Short mmCIF file of N, CA and C in Angstrom, two decimals:
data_model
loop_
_atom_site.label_atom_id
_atom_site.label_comp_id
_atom_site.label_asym_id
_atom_site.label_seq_id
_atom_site.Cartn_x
_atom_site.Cartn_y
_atom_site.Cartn_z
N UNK A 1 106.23 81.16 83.90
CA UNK A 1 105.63 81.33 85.21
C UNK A 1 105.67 82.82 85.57
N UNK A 2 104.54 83.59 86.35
CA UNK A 2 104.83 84.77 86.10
C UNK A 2 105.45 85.01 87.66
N UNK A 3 105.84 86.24 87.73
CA UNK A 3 106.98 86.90 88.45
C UNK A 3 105.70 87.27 90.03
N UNK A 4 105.91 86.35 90.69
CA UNK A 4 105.39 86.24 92.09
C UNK A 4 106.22 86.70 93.17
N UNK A 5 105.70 87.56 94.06
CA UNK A 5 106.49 88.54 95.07
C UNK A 5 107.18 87.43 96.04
N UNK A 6 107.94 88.06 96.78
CA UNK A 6 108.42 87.29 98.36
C UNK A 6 107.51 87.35 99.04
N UNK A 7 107.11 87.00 100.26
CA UNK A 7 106.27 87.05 101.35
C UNK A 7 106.30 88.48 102.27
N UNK A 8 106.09 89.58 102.59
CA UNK A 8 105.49 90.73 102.61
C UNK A 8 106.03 90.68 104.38
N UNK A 9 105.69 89.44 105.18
CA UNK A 9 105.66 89.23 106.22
C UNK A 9 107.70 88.87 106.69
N UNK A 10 107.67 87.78 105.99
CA UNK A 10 109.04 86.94 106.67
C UNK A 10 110.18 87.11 105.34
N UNK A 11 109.88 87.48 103.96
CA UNK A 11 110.42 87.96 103.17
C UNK A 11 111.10 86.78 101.86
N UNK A 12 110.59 85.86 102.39
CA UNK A 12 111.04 84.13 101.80
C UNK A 12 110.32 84.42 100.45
N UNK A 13 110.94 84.05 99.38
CA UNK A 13 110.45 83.59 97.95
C UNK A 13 109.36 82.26 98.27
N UNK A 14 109.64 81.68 98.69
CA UNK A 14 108.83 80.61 98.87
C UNK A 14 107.09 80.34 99.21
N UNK A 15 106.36 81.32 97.94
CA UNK A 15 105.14 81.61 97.53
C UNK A 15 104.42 80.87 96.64
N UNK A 16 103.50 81.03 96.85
CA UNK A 16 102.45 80.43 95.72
C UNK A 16 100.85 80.82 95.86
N UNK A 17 100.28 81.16 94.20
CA UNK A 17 98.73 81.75 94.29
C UNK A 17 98.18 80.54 95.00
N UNK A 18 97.09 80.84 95.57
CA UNK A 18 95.96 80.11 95.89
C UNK A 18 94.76 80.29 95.91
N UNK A 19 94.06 80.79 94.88
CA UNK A 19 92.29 81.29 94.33
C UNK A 19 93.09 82.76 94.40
N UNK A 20 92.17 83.59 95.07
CA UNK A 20 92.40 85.13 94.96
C UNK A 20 93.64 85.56 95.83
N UNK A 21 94.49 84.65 97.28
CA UNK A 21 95.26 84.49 97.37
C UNK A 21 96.98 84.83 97.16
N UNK A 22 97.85 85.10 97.81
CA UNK A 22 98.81 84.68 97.30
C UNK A 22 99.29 83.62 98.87
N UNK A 23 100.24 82.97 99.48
CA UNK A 23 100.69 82.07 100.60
C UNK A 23 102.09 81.94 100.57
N UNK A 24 102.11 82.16 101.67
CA UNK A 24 103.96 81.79 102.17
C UNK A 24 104.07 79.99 102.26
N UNK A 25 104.75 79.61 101.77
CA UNK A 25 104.85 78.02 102.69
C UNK A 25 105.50 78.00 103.61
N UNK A 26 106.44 78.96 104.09
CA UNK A 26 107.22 79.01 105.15
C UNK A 26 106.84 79.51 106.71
N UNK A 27 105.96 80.62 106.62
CA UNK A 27 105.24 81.70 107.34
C UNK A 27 103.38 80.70 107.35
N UNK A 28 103.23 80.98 106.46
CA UNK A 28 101.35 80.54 106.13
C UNK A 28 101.02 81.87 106.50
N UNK A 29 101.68 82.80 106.11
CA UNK A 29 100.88 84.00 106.04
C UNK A 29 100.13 84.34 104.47
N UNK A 30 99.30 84.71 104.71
CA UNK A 30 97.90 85.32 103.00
C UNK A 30 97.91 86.19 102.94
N UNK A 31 97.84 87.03 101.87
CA UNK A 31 97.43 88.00 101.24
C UNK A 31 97.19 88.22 100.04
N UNK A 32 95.87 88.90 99.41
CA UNK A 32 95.36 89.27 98.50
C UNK A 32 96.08 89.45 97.40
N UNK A 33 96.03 89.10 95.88
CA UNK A 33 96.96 88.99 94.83
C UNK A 33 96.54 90.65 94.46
N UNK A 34 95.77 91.06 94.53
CA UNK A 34 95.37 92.43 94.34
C UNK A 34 96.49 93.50 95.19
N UNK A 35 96.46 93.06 96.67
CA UNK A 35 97.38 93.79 97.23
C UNK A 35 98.92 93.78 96.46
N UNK A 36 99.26 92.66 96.51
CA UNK A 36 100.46 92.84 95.72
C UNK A 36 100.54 93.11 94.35
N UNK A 37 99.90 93.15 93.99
CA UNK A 37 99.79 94.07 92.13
C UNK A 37 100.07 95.17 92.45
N UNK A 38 99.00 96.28 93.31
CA UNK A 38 99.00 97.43 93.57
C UNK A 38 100.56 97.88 93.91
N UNK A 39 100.97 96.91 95.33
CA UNK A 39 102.38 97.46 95.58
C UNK A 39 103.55 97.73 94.40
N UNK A 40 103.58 96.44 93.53
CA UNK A 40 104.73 96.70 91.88
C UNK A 40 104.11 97.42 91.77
N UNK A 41 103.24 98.18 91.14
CA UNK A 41 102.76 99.26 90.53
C UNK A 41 102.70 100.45 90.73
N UNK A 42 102.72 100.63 92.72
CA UNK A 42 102.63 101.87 92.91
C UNK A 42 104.22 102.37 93.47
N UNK A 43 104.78 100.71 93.91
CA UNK A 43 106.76 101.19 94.20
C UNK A 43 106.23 100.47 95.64
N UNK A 44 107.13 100.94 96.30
CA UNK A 44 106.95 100.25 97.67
C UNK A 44 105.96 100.90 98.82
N UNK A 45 105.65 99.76 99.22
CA UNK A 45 104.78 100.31 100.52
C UNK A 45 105.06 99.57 101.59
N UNK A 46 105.33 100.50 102.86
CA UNK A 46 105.72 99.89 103.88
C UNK A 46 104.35 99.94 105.05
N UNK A 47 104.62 98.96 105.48
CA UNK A 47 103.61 98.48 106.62
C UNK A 47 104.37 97.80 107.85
N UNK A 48 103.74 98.15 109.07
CA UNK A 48 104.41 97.84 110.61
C UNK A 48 103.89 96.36 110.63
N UNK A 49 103.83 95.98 111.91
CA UNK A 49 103.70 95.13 112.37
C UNK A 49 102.37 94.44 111.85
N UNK A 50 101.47 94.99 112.59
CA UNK A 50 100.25 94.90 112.45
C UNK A 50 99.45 95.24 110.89
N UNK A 51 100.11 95.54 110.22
CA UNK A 51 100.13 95.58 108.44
C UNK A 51 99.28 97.14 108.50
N UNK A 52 99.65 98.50 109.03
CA UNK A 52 99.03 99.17 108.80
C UNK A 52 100.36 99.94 107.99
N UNK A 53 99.90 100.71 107.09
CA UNK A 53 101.18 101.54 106.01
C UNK A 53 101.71 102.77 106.91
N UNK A 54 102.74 102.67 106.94
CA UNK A 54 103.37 103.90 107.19
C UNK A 54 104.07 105.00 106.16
N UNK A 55 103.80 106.03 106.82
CA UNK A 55 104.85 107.44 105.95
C UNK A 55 105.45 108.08 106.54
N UNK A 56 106.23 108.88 105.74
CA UNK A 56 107.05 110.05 106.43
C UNK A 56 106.49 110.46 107.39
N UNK A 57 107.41 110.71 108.30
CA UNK A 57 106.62 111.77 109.34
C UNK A 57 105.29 111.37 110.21
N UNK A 58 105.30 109.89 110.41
CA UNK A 58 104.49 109.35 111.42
C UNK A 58 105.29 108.90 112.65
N UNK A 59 104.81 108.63 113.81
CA UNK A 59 105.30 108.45 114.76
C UNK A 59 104.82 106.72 115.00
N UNK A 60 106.26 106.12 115.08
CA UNK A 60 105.62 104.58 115.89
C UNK A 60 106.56 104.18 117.20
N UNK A 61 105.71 103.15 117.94
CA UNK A 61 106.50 102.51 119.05
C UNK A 61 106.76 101.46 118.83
N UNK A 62 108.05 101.20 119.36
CA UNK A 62 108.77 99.73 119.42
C UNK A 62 107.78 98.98 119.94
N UNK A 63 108.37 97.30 119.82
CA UNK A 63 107.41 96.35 120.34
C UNK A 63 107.59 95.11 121.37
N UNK A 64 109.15 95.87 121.34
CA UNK A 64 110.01 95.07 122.16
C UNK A 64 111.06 95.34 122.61
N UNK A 65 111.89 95.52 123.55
CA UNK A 65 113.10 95.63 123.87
C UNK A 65 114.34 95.81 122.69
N UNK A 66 114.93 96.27 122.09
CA UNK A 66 115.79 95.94 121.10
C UNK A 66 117.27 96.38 121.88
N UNK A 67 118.48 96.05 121.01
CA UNK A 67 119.80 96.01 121.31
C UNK A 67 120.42 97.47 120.18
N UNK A 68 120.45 98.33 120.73
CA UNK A 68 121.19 99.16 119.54
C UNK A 68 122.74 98.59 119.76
N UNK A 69 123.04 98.75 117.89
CA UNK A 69 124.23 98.86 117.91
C UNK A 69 125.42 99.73 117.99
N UNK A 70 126.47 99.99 118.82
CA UNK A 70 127.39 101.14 118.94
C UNK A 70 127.09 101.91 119.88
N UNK A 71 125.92 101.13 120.57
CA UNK A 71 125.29 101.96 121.92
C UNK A 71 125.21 100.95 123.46
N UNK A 72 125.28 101.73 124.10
CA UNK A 72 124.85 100.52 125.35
C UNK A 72 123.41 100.65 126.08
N UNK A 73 122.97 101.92 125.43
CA UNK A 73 121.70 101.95 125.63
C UNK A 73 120.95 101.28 124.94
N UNK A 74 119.59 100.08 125.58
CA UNK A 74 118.79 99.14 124.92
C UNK A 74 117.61 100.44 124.28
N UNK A 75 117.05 100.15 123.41
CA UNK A 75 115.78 100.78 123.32
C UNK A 75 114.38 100.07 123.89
N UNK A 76 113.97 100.99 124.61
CA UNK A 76 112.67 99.78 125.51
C UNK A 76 111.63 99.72 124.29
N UNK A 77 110.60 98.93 125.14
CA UNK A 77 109.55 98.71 124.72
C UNK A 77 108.44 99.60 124.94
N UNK A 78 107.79 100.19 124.13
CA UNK A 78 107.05 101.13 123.97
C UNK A 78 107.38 102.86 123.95
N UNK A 79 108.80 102.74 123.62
CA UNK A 79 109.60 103.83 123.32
C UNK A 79 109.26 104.40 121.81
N UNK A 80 108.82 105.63 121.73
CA UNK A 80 108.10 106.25 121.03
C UNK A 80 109.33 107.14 119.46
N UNK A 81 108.76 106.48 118.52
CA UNK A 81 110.01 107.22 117.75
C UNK A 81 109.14 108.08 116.57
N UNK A 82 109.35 109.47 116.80
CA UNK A 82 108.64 110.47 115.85
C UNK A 82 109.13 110.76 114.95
N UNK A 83 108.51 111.15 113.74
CA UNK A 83 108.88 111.83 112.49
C UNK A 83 110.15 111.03 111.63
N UNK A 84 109.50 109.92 111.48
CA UNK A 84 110.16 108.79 110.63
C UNK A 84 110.17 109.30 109.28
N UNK A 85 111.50 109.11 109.25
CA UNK A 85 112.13 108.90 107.39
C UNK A 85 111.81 107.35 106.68
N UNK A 86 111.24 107.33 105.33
CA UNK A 86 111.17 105.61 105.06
C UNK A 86 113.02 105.95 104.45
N UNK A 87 113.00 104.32 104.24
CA UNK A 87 114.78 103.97 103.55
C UNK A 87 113.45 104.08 101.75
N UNK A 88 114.58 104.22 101.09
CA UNK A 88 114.09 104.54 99.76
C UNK A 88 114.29 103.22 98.87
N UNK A 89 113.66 102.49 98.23
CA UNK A 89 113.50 101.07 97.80
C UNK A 89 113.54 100.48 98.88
N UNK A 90 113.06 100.55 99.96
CA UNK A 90 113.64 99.44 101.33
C UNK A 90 112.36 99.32 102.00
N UNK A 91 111.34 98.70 101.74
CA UNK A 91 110.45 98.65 102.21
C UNK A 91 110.27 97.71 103.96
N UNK A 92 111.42 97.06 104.47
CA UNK A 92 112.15 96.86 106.00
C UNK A 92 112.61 97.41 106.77
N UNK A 93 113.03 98.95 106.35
CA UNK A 93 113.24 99.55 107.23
C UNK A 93 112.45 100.96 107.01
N UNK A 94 112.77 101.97 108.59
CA UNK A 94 112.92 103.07 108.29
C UNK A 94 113.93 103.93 109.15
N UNK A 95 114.35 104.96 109.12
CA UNK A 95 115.17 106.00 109.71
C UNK A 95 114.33 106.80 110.45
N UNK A 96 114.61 106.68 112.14
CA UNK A 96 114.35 107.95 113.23
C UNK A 96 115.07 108.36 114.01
N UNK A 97 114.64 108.66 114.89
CA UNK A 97 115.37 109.36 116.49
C UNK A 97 114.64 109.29 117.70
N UNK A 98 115.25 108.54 118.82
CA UNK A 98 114.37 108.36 119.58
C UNK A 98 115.01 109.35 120.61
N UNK A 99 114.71 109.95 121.92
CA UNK A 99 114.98 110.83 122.93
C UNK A 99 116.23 110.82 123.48
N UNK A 100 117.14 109.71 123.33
CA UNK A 100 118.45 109.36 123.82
C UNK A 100 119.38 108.67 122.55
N UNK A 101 118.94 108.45 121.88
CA UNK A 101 119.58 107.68 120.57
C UNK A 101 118.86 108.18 119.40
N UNK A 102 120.14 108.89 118.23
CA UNK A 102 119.96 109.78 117.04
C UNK A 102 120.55 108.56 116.32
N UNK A 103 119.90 108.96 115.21
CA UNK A 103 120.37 108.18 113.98
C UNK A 103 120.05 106.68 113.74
N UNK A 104 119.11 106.13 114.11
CA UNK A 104 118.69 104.79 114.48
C UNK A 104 117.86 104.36 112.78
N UNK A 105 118.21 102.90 112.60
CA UNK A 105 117.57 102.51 111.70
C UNK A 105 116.94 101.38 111.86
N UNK A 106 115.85 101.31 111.54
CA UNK A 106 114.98 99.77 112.27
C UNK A 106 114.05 99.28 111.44
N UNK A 107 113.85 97.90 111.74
CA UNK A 107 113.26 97.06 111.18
C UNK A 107 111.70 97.47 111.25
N UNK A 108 111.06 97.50 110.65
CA UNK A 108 109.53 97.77 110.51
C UNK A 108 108.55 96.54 111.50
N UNK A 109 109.33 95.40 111.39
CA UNK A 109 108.63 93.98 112.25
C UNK A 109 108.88 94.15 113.47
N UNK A 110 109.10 95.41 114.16
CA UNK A 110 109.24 95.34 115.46
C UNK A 110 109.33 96.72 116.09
N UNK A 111 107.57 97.61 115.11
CA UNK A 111 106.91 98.73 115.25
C UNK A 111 105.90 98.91 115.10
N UNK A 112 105.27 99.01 115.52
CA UNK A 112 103.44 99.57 115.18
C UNK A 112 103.50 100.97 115.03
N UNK A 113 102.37 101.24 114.65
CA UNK A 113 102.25 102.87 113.96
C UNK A 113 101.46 103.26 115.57
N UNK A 114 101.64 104.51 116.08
CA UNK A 114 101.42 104.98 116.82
C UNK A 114 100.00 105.57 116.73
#
């Protein structure tokens, strides 16, 4: 059986082709078997919320309220975080700084690209 990705979206093994296809059974999220070839091939690619790719040094906003940890400051919603580091093999997160809180690392599912 050949070596079929996790789900891109919710991260579950629990995949399968379907025509040009690939499908979560867990999520029912789709995407193109092409897209995921490209990604093994080219290393990782990270994408926000809304599945647009991000890089170094783009700016995105939260999408929701979040809880930092070791802080008592929440990070709001629509709080703007510039000049993002990606994590290296980690296509879930990335590393920024937002105006009141340094050193923050966050989940990509709960950012859009600015």
């Amino acid at each position: 059986m050949p070596n079929i990705p996790a789900c891109p979206l919710c991260a579950m093994e629990n995949t399968y082709p379907d025509g040009d296809n690939l499908v979560c059974a867990d999520c029912g999220h789709e995407w193109p078997i092409a897209v995921a070839a490209a990604a093994t091939e080219a290393g990782v690619v990270v994408r926000d919320v809304n599945g647009n790719v991000l890089n170094s040094g783009d700016a995105v906003v939260v999408i929701k309220d979040l809880k930092v940890k070791g802080s008592s400051i929440p990070l709001k919603q629509g709080t703007v975080i510039r000049n993002i580091r990606l994590v290296e093999g980690d296509d879930e997160h990335i590393e920024g700084n937002s105006d009141k809180i340094k050193g923050l690392v966050l989940k990509v599912c709960f950012l859009k690209k600015a």
